């Protein structure tokens, strides 16, 4: 058993099932926000819970010294749904330590990192060595698109004014390797419903003469890519900025190889757009992914039915300068153009977020790289990552400051999947990294 009180606190935090996507967990969302407020107050911060039309936002501030710079640290306390439960080695909300890692939903996305930042600030406050003012902004809706946070930023713009923003919600290139994530992809999601006959039909009595919505959905899905795995939607690449030469260089020098990615993903070989490495395809090229599809009989045995409806859910990952709304409009046009005869399409737009880039040679970028090198003893890898944090461009727009993404999750963190985990070593490194980053940012 690990007796480090800091680890015990993380176990307590992860045990709260703060699943933002599921209404049944509304009470747990509130409990989790309260837990954070208590934690921040116990370390000497002025903390409160602010209600929004959705889940509460937690704000915590260290005693303000006007002579010092201010750093805003952002994170999220909501987690992804834990399903499928039967694939977890130990239950998702009964965090367990095995082989030096904490297993539990949210351990590496994003509770481990946010607690590391909180404890780092707490230690510096207690030692009287905190070099900057710190504002924590911890939201409960990141995993469902941060719907209410942009409005919150606008409303509290003056209070949240800062010189830099620090975030740890991305992954290291390889285990134990310092990584500055200087780009994240944007996102645009939609659901397509394919409607056919007024009700399910006997597939022998009608099949062949009436369009099958499941077949139509499959054709539409297949129309999304060409044989080179490029997205076949007209205009999709029009706004895509090509990779700069230095970026291709940085990707080529990365310690993360295609073989590593394949091994982590559990596949024999990688697939995707020709002409790019795995890292480039993930970080710097846009995609169209089917996240779910359904329609027709799903039960035991066979049933000769021609289903009345079918559906599929898509997310597009975007890179500069693609815009979520524009991409969804192009997608709708594409599907209408490829719509098989005899079915009707219905589109339901989901959430969106713009792609994000930080200049890694900006003064803040260099400060983050120095801090990473100091703590890890190695030059950090520069990486564009494939995931999305939609609020980042709002930070830039409303607060006028760039975000520094300091990766702490392990490459096999299994974020959003069963057996999500966070190495205790990364947690303790995170506490040290927090201090180093604040020291470097104080000097910028
Ligand atoms: N921590 C991730 C974002 C991330 C993942 C960045 C991997 C870099 C590498 C975040 O919690 C997340 O999962 N975001 C969602 C956003 C969506 C629900 C709007 C995502 O990327 O799917
Ligand atoms: Zn996530």
mmCIF file with all atom_site columns, N, CA, C and O in Angstrom, residues 124-166:
data_model
loop_
_atom_site.group_PDB
_atom_site.id
_atom_site.type_symbol
_atom_site.label_atom_id
_atom_site.label_alt_id
_atom_site.label_comp_id
_atom_site.label_asym_id
_atom_site.label_entity_id
_atom_site.label_seq_id
_atom_site.pdbx_PDB_ins_code
_atom_site.Cartn_x
_atom_site.Cartn_y
_atom_site.Cartn_z
_atom_site.occupancy
_atom_site.B_iso_or_equiv
_atom_site.pdbx_formal_charge
_atom_site.auth_seq_id
_atom_site.auth_comp_id
_atom_site.auth_asym_id
_atom_site.auth_atom_id
_atom_site.pdbx_PDB_model_num
ATOM 1   N N  . UNK A 1 124 ? 4.463   25.204 -2.778  1.00 0.00 ? 124 UNK A N  1
ATOM 2   C CA . UNK A 1 124 ? 5.188   26.468 -2.942  1.00 0.00 ? 124 UNK A CA 1
ATOM 3   C C  . UNK A 1 124 ? 4.624   27.547 -2.018  1.00 0.00 ? 124 UNK A C  1
ATOM 4   O O  . UNK A 1 124 ? 5.375   28.343 -1.424  1.00 0.00 ? 124 UNK A O  1
ATOM 5   N N  . UNK A 1 125 ? 3.299   27.552 -1.859  1.00 0.00 ? 125 UNK A N  1
ATOM 6   C CA . UNK A 1 125 ? 2.679   28.525 -0.936  1.00 0.00 ? 125 UNK A CA 1
ATOM 7   C C  . UNK A 1 125 ? 3.168   28.286 0.487   1.00 0.00 ? 125 UNK A C  1
ATOM 8   O O  . UNK A 1 125 ? 3.542   29.223 1.194   1.00 0.00 ? 125 UNK A O  1
ATOM 9   N N  . UNK A 1 126 ? 3.189   27.012 0.888   1.00 0.00 ? 126 UNK A N  1
ATOM 10  C CA . UNK A 1 126 ? 3.608   26.665 2.251   1.00 0.00 ? 126 UNK A CA 1
ATOM 11  C C  . UNK A 1 126 ? 5.071   27.023 2.481   1.00 0.00 ? 126 UNK A C  1
ATOM 12  O O  . UNK A 1 126 ? 5.459   27.461 3.569   1.00 0.00 ? 126 UNK A O  1
ATOM 13  N N  . UNK A 1 127 ? 5.889   26.849 1.420   1.00 0.00 ? 127 UNK A N  1
ATOM 14  C CA . UNK A 1 127 ? 7.318   27.179 1.548   1.00 0.00 ? 127 UNK A CA 1
ATOM 15  C C  . UNK A 1 127 ? 7.574   28.671 1.388   1.00 0.00 ? 127 UNK A C  1
ATOM 16  O O  . UNK A 1 127 ? 8.703   29.139 1.553   1.00 0.00 ? 127 UNK A O  1
ATOM 17  N N  . UNK A 1 128 ? 6.551   29.404 0.960   1.00 0.00 ? 128 UNK A N  1
ATOM 18  C CA . UNK A 1 128 ? 6.728   30.848 0.706   1.00 0.00 ? 128 UNK A CA 1
ATOM 19  C C  . UNK A 1 128 ? 7.546   31.121 -0.540  1.00 0.00 ? 128 UNK A C  1
ATOM 20  O O  . UNK A 1 128 ? 8.195   32.152 -0.652  1.00 0.00 ? 128 UNK A O  1
ATOM 21  N N  . UNK A 1 129 ? 7.525   30.182 -1.494  1.00 0.00 ? 129 UNK A N  1
ATOM 22  C CA . UNK A 1 129 ? 8.357   30.347 -2.697  1.00 0.00 ? 129 UNK A CA 1
ATOM 23  C C  . UNK A 1 129 ? 7.537   30.490 -3.975  1.00 0.00 ? 129 UNK A C  1
ATOM 24  O O  . UNK A 1 129 ? 8.086   30.399 -5.072  1.00 0.00 ? 129 UNK A O  1
ATOM 25  N N  . UNK A 1 130 ? 6.233   30.699 -3.851  1.00 0.00 ? 130 UNK A N  1
ATOM 26  C CA . UNK A 1 130 ? 5.418   30.790 -5.073  1.00 0.00 ? 130 UNK A CA 1
ATOM 27  C C  . UNK A 1 130 ? 5.821   32.051 -5.854  1.00 0.00 ? 130 UNK A C  1
ATOM 28  O O  . UNK A 1 130 ? 5.646   33.161 -5.374  1.00 0.00 ? 130 UNK A O  1
ATOM 29  N N  . UNK A 1 131 ? 6.362   31.875 -7.093  1.00 0.00 ? 131 UNK A N  1
ATOM 30  C CA . UNK A 1 131 ? 6.932   33.030 -7.803  1.00 0.00 ? 131 UNK A CA 1
ATOM 31  C C  . UNK A 1 131 ? 5.922   33.858 -8.592  1.00 0.00 ? 131 UNK A C  1
ATOM 32  O O  . UNK A 1 131 ? 6.270   34.910 -9.120  1.00 0.00 ? 131 UNK A O  1
ATOM 33  N N  . UNK A 1 132 ? 4.685   33.380 -8.707  1.00 0.00 ? 132 UNK A N  1
ATOM 34  C CA . UNK A 1 132 ? 3.659   34.091 -9.493  1.00 0.00 ? 132 UNK A CA 1
ATOM 35  C C  . UNK A 1 132 ? 2.330   34.011 -8.738  1.00 0.00 ? 132 UNK A C  1
ATOM 36  O O  . UNK A 1 132 ? 2.196   33.231 -7.798  1.00 0.00 ? 132 UNK A O  1
ATOM 37  N N  . UNK A 1 133 ? 1.369   34.802 -9.161  1.00 0.00 ? 133 UNK A N  1
ATOM 38  C CA . UNK A 1 133 ? -0.007  34.597 -8.685  1.00 0.00 ? 133 UNK A CA 1
ATOM 39  C C  . UNK A 1 133 ? -0.590  33.474 -9.532  1.00 0.00 ? 133 UNK A C  1
ATOM 40  O O  . UNK A 1 133 ? -0.314  33.398 -10.736 1.00 0.00 ? 133 UNK A O  1
ATOM 41  N N  . UNK A 1 134 ? -1.388  32.627 -8.911  1.00 0.00 ? 134 UNK A N  1
ATOM 42  C CA . UNK A 1 134 ? -1.989  31.522 -9.676  1.00 0.00 ? 134 UNK A CA 1
ATOM 43  C C  . UNK A 1 134 ? -3.507  31.598 -9.582  1.00 0.00 ? 134 UNK A C  1
ATOM 44  O O  . UNK A 1 134 ? -4.068  31.861 -8.513  1.00 0.00 ? 134 UNK A O  1
ATOM 45  N N  . UNK A 1 135 ? -4.151  31.399 -10.722 1.00 0.00 ? 135 UNK A N  1
ATOM 46  C CA . UNK A 1 135 ? -5.613  31.245 -10.759 1.00 0.00 ? 135 UNK A CA 1
ATOM 47  C C  . UNK A 1 135 ? -5.910  29.857 -11.319 1.00 0.00 ? 135 UNK A C  1
ATOM 48  O O  . UNK A 1 135 ? -5.489  29.538 -12.432 1.00 0.00 ? 135 UNK A O  1
ATOM 49  N N  . UNK A 1 136 ? -6.600  29.029 -10.542 1.00 0.00 ? 136 UNK A N  1
ATOM 50  C CA . UNK A 1 136 ? -7.058  27.740 -11.077 1.00 0.00 ? 136 UNK A CA 1
ATOM 51  C C  . UNK A 1 136 ? -8.434  27.917 -11.694 1.00 0.00 ? 136 UNK A C  1
ATOM 52  O O  . UNK A 1 136 ? -9.302  28.566 -11.101 1.00 0.00 ? 136 UNK A O  1
ATOM 53  N N  . UNK A 1 137 ? -8.605  27.351 -12.877 1.00 0.00 ? 137 UNK A N  1
ATOM 54  C CA . UNK A 1 137 ? -9.917  27.347 -13.523 1.00 0.00 ? 137 UNK A CA 1
ATOM 55  C C  . UNK A 1 137 ? -10.166 25.892 -13.920 1.00 0.00 ? 137 UNK A C  1
ATOM 56  O O  . UNK A 1 137 ? -9.509  25.358 -14.814 1.00 0.00 ? 137 UNK A O  1
ATOM 57  N N  . UNK A 1 138 ? -11.092 25.249 -13.199 1.00 0.00 ? 138 UNK A N  1
ATOM 58  C CA . UNK A 1 138 ? -11.289 23.807 -13.397 1.00 0.00 ? 138 UNK A CA 1
ATOM 59  C C  . UNK A 1 138 ? -12.757 23.573 -13.752 1.00 0.00 ? 138 UNK A C  1
ATOM 60  O O  . UNK A 1 138 ? -13.651 23.858 -12.949 1.00 0.00 ? 138 UNK A O  1
ATOM 61  N N  . UNK A 1 139 ? -12.983 23.086 -14.957 1.00 0.00 ? 139 UNK A N  1
ATOM 62  C CA . UNK A 1 139 ? -14.369 22.975 -15.428 1.00 0.00 ? 139 UNK A CA 1
ATOM 63  C C  . UNK A 1 139 ? -14.877 21.532 -15.396 1.00 0.00 ? 139 UNK A C  1
ATOM 64  O O  . UNK A 1 139 ? -14.095 20.581 -15.262 1.00 0.00 ? 139 UNK A O  1
ATOM 65  N N  . UNK A 1 140 ? -16.196 21.403 -15.538 1.00 0.00 ? 140 UNK A N  1
ATOM 66  C CA . UNK A 1 140 ? -16.826 20.085 -15.475 1.00 0.00 ? 140 UNK A CA 1
ATOM 67  C C  . UNK A 1 140 ? -17.515 19.680 -16.769 1.00 0.00 ? 140 UNK A C  1
ATOM 68  O O  . UNK A 1 140 ? -18.405 18.825 -16.767 1.00 0.00 ? 140 UNK A O  1
ATOM 69  N N  . UNK A 1 141 ? -17.096 20.290 -17.902 1.00 0.00 ? 141 UNK A N  1
ATOM 70  C CA . UNK A 1 141 ? -17.768 19.965 -19.165 1.00 0.00 ? 141 UNK A CA 1
ATOM 71  C C  . UNK A 1 141 ? -16.807 19.788 -20.336 1.00 0.00 ? 141 UNK A C  1
ATOM 72  O O  . UNK A 1 141 ? -17.218 19.874 -21.487 1.00 0.00 ? 141 UNK A O  1
ATOM 73  N N  . UNK A 1 142 ? -15.532 19.561 -20.039 1.00 0.00 ? 142 UNK A N  1
ATOM 74  C CA . UNK A 1 142 ? -14.572 19.456 -21.141 1.00 0.00 ? 142 UNK A CA 1
ATOM 75  C C  . UNK A 1 142 ? -14.889 18.265 -22.027 1.00 0.00 ? 142 UNK A C  1
ATOM 76  O O  . UNK A 1 142 ? -14.807 18.353 -23.257 1.00 0.00 ? 142 UNK A O  1
ATOM 77  N N  . UNK A 1 143 ? -15.272 17.158 -21.419 1.00 0.00 ? 143 UNK A N  1
ATOM 78  C CA . UNK A 1 143 ? -15.498 15.933 -22.198 1.00 0.00 ? 143 UNK A CA 1
ATOM 79  C C  . UNK A 1 143 ? -16.801 15.975 -22.990 1.00 0.00 ? 143 UNK A C  1
ATOM 80  O O  . UNK A 1 143 ? -17.091 15.063 -23.769 1.00 0.00 ? 143 UNK A O  1
ATOM 81  N N  . UNK A 1 144 ? -17.610 17.033 -22.795 1.00 0.00 ? 144 UNK A N  1
ATOM 82  C CA . UNK A 1 144 ? -18.838 17.170 -23.592 1.00 0.00 ? 144 UNK A CA 1
ATOM 83  C C  . UNK A 1 144 ? -18.824 18.483 -24.377 1.00 0.00 ? 144 UNK A C  1
ATOM 84  O O  . UNK A 1 144 ? -19.864 19.011 -24.752 1.00 0.00 ? 144 UNK A O  1
ATOM 85  N N  . UNK A 1 145 ? -17.625 19.027 -24.615 1.00 0.00 ? 145 UNK A N  1
ATOM 86  C CA . UNK A 1 145 ? -17.513 20.156 -25.534 1.00 0.00 ? 145 UNK A CA 1
ATOM 87  C C  . UNK A 1 145 ? -17.402 21.542 -24.900 1.00 0.00 ? 145 UNK A C  1
ATOM 88  O O  . UNK A 1 145 ? -17.456 22.538 -25.613 1.00 0.00 ? 145 UNK A O  1
ATOM 89  N N  . UNK A 1 146 ? -17.272 21.642 -23.570 1.00 0.00 ? 146 UNK A N  1
ATOM 90  C CA . UNK A 1 146 ? -17.068 22.943 -22.883 1.00 0.00 ? 146 UNK A CA 1
ATOM 91  C C  . UNK A 1 146 ? -18.107 23.994 -23.276 1.00 0.00 ? 146 UNK A C  1
ATOM 92  O O  . UNK A 1 146 ? -17.777 25.158 -23.476 1.00 0.00 ? 146 UNK A O  1
ATOM 93  N N  . UNK A 1 147 ? -19.350 23.552 -23.349 1.00 0.00 ? 147 UNK A N  1
ATOM 94  C CA . UNK A 1 147 ? -20.420 24.430 -23.853 1.00 0.00 ? 147 UNK A CA 1
ATOM 95  C C  . UNK A 1 147 ? -20.538 25.766 -23.120 1.00 0.00 ? 147 UNK A C  1
ATOM 96  O O  . UNK A 1 147 ? -20.802 26.787 -23.736 1.00 0.00 ? 147 UNK A O  1
ATOM 97  N N  . UNK A 1 148 ? -20.383 25.754 -21.811 1.00 0.00 ? 148 UNK A N  1
ATOM 98  C CA . UNK A 1 148 ? -20.651 26.978 -21.058 1.00 0.00 ? 148 UNK A CA 1
ATOM 99  C C  . UNK A 1 148 ? -19.400 27.735 -20.633 1.00 0.00 ? 148 UNK A C  1
ATOM 100 O O  . UNK A 1 148 ? -19.499 28.758 -19.963 1.00 0.00 ? 148 UNK A O  1
ATOM 101 N N  . UNK A 1 149 ? -18.242 27.235 -21.005 1.00 0.00 ? 149 UNK A N  1
ATOM 102 C CA . UNK A 1 149 ? -17.034 27.870 -20.483 1.00 0.00 ? 149 UNK A CA 1
ATOM 103 C C  . UNK A 1 149 ? -16.658 29.165 -21.214 1.00 0.00 ? 149 UNK A C  1
ATOM 104 O O  . UNK A 1 149 ? -16.152 30.109 -20.591 1.00 0.00 ? 149 UNK A O  1
ATOM 105 N N  . UNK A 1 150 ? -16.928 29.243 -22.513 1.00 0.00 ? 150 UNK A N  1
ATOM 106 C CA . UNK A 1 150 ? -16.565 30.462 -23.241 1.00 0.00 ? 150 UNK A CA 1
ATOM 107 C C  . UNK A 1 150 ? -17.342 31.659 -22.666 1.00 0.00 ? 150 UNK A C  1
ATOM 108 O O  . UNK A 1 150 ? -16.773 32.731 -22.425 1.00 0.00 ? 150 UNK A O  1
ATOM 109 N N  . UNK A 1 151 ? -18.633 31.451 -22.408 1.00 0.00 ? 151 UNK A N  1
ATOM 110 C CA . UNK A 1 151 ? -19.456 32.501 -21.794 1.00 0.00 ? 151 UNK A CA 1
ATOM 111 C C  . UNK A 1 151 ? -18.917 32.874 -20.421 1.00 0.00 ? 151 UNK A C  1
ATOM 112 O O  . UNK A 1 151 ? -18.882 34.051 -20.049 1.00 0.00 ? 151 UNK A O  1
ATOM 113 N N  . UNK A 1 152 ? -18.483 31.867 -19.677 1.00 0.00 ? 152 UNK A N  1
ATOM 114 C CA . UNK A 1 152 ? -17.926 32.097 -18.343 1.00 0.00 ? 152 UNK A CA 1
ATOM 115 C C  . UNK A 1 152 ? -16.662 32.964 -18.441 1.00 0.00 ? 152 UNK A C  1
ATOM 116 O O  . UNK A 1 152 ? -16.471 33.891 -17.655 1.00 0.00 ? 152 UNK A O  1
ATOM 117 N N  . UNK A 1 153 ? -15.825 32.670 -19.427 1.00 0.00 ? 153 UNK A N  1
ATOM 118 C CA . UNK A 1 153 ? -14.587 33.457 -19.614 1.00 0.00 ? 153 UNK A CA 1
ATOM 119 C C  . UNK A 1 153 ? -14.934 34.916 -19.895 1.00 0.00 ? 153 UNK A C  1
ATOM 120 O O  . UNK A 1 153 ? -14.320 35.831 -19.342 1.00 0.00 ? 153 UNK A O  1
ATOM 121 N N  . UNK A 1 154 ? -15.942 35.108 -20.757 1.00 0.00 ? 154 UNK A N  1
ATOM 122 C CA . UNK A 1 154 ? -16.305 36.487 -21.101 1.00 0.00 ? 154 UNK A CA 1
ATOM 123 C C  . UNK A 1 154 ? -16.830 37.226 -19.884 1.00 0.00 ? 154 UNK A C  1
ATOM 124 O O  . UNK A 1 154 ? -16.452 38.363 -19.629 1.00 0.00 ? 154 UNK A O  1
ATOM 125 N N  . UNK A 1 155 ? -17.667 36.547 -19.123 1.00 0.00 ? 155 UNK A N  1
ATOM 126 C CA . UNK A 1 155 ? -18.272 37.173 -17.939 1.00 0.00 ? 155 UNK A CA 1
ATOM 127 C C  . UNK A 1 155 ? -17.209 37.513 -16.888 1.00 0.00 ? 155 UNK A C  1
ATOM 128 O O  . UNK A 1 155 ? -17.319 38.528 -16.196 1.00 0.00 ? 155 UNK A O  1
ATOM 129 N N  . UNK A 1 156 ? -16.186 36.682 -16.769 1.00 0.00 ? 156 UNK A N  1
ATOM 130 C CA . UNK A 1 156 ? -15.183 36.880 -15.712 1.00 0.00 ? 156 UNK A CA 1
ATOM 131 C C  . UNK A 1 156 ? -13.832 37.300 -16.291 1.00 0.00 ? 156 UNK A C  1
ATOM 132 O O  . UNK A 1 156 ? -12.791 37.060 -15.682 1.00 0.00 ? 156 UNK A O  1
ATOM 133 N N  . UNK A 1 157 ? -13.879 37.925 -17.464 1.00 0.00 ? 157 UNK A N  1
ATOM 134 C CA . UNK A 1 157 ? -12.667 38.310 -18.182 1.00 0.00 ? 157 UNK A CA 1
ATOM 135 C C  . UNK A 1 157 ? -11.670 39.077 -17.289 1.00 0.00 ? 157 UNK A C  1
ATOM 136 O O  . UNK A 1 157 ? -10.486 38.766 -17.276 1.00 0.00 ? 157 UNK A O  1
ATOM 137 N N  . UNK A 1 158 ? -12.178 40.052 -16.522 1.00 0.00 ? 158 UNK A N  1
ATOM 138 C CA . UNK A 1 158 ? -11.274 40.892 -15.718 1.00 0.00 ? 158 UNK A CA 1
ATOM 139 C C  . UNK A 1 158 ? -10.622 40.051 -14.611 1.00 0.00 ? 158 UNK A C  1
ATOM 140 O O  . UNK A 1 158 ? -9.417  40.123 -14.380 1.00 0.00 ? 158 UNK A O  1
ATOM 141 N N  . UNK A 1 159 ? -11.434 39.242 -13.956 1.00 0.00 ? 159 UNK A N  1
ATOM 142 C CA . UNK A 1 159 ? -10.917 38.426 -12.852 1.00 0.00 ? 159 UNK A CA 1
ATOM 143 C C  . UNK A 1 159 ? -9.909  37.383 -13.345 1.00 0.00 ? 159 UNK A C  1
ATOM 144 O O  . UNK A 1 159 ? -8.969  37.031 -12.633 1.00 0.00 ? 159 UNK A O  1
ATOM 145 N N  . UNK A 1 160 ? -10.091 36.906 -14.564 1.00 0.00 ? 160 UNK A N  1
ATOM 146 C CA . UNK A 1 160 ? -9.229  35.830 -15.075 1.00 0.00 ? 160 UNK A CA 1
ATOM 147 C C  . UNK A 1 160 ? -8.028  36.352 -15.872 1.00 0.00 ? 160 UNK A C  1
ATOM 148 O O  . UNK A 1 160 ? -7.262  35.565 -16.438 1.00 0.00 ? 160 UNK A O  1
ATOM 149 N N  . UNK A 1 161 ? -7.868  37.672 -15.921 1.00 0.00 ? 161 UNK A N  1
ATOM 150 C CA . UNK A 1 161 ? -6.742  38.256 -16.678 1.00 0.00 ? 161 UNK A CA 1
ATOM 151 C C  . UNK A 1 161 ? -5.430  37.625 -16.196 1.00 0.00 ? 161 UNK A C  1
ATOM 152 O O  . UNK A 1 161 ? -5.214  37.451 -14.995 1.00 0.00 ? 161 UNK A O  1
ATOM 153 N N  . UNK A 1 162 ? -4.561  37.267 -17.139 1.00 0.00 ? 162 UNK A N  1
ATOM 154 C CA . UNK A 1 162 ? -3.337  36.562 -16.765 1.00 0.00 ? 162 UNK A CA 1
ATOM 155 C C  . UNK A 1 162 ? -2.251  36.810 -17.802 1.00 0.00 ? 162 UNK A C  1
ATOM 156 O O  . UNK A 1 162 ? -2.509  37.378 -18.866 1.00 0.00 ? 162 UNK A O  1
ATOM 157 N N  . UNK A 1 163 ? -1.027  36.392 -17.469 1.00 0.00 ? 163 UNK A N  1
ATOM 158 C CA . UNK A 1 163 ? 0.097   36.554 -18.400 1.00 0.00 ? 163 UNK A CA 1
ATOM 159 C C  . UNK A 1 163 ? 0.334   35.289 -19.216 1.00 0.00 ? 163 UNK A C  1
ATOM 160 O O  . UNK A 1 163 ? 0.886   35.347 -20.308 1.00 0.00 ? 163 UNK A O  1
ATOM 161 N N  . UNK A 1 164 ? -0.034  34.140 -18.657 1.00 0.00 ? 164 UNK A N  1
ATOM 162 C CA . UNK A 1 164 ? 0.145   32.885 -19.391 1.00 0.00 ? 164 UNK A CA 1
ATOM 163 C C  . UNK A 1 164 ? -0.832  31.854 -18.840 1.00 0.00 ? 164 UNK A C  1
ATOM 164 O O  . UNK A 1 164 ? -1.368  32.009 -17.733 1.00 0.00 ? 164 UNK A O  1
ATOM 165 N N  . UNK A 1 165 ? -1.064  30.817 -19.646 1.00 0.00 ? 165 UNK A N  1
ATOM 166 C CA . UNK A 1 165 ? -1.989  29.746 -19.256 1.00 0.00 ? 165 UNK A CA 1
ATOM 167 C C  . UNK A 1 165 ? -1.224  28.421 -19.318 1.00 0.00 ? 165 UNK A C  1
ATOM 168 O O  . UNK A 1 165 ? -0.523  28.157 -20.302 1.00 0.00 ? 165 UNK A O  1
ATOM 169 N N  . UNK A 1 166 ? -1.311  27.644 -18.265 1.00 0.00 ? 166 UNK A N  1
ATOM 170 C CA . UNK A 1 166 ? -0.624  26.342 -18.250 1.00 0.00 ? 166 UNK A CA 1
ATOM 171 C C  . UNK A 1 166 ? -1.658  25.227 -18.120 1.00 0.00 ? 166 UNK A C  1
ATOM 172 O O  . UNK A 1 166 ? -2.609  25.337 -17.348 1.00 0.00 ? 166 UNK A O  1
#
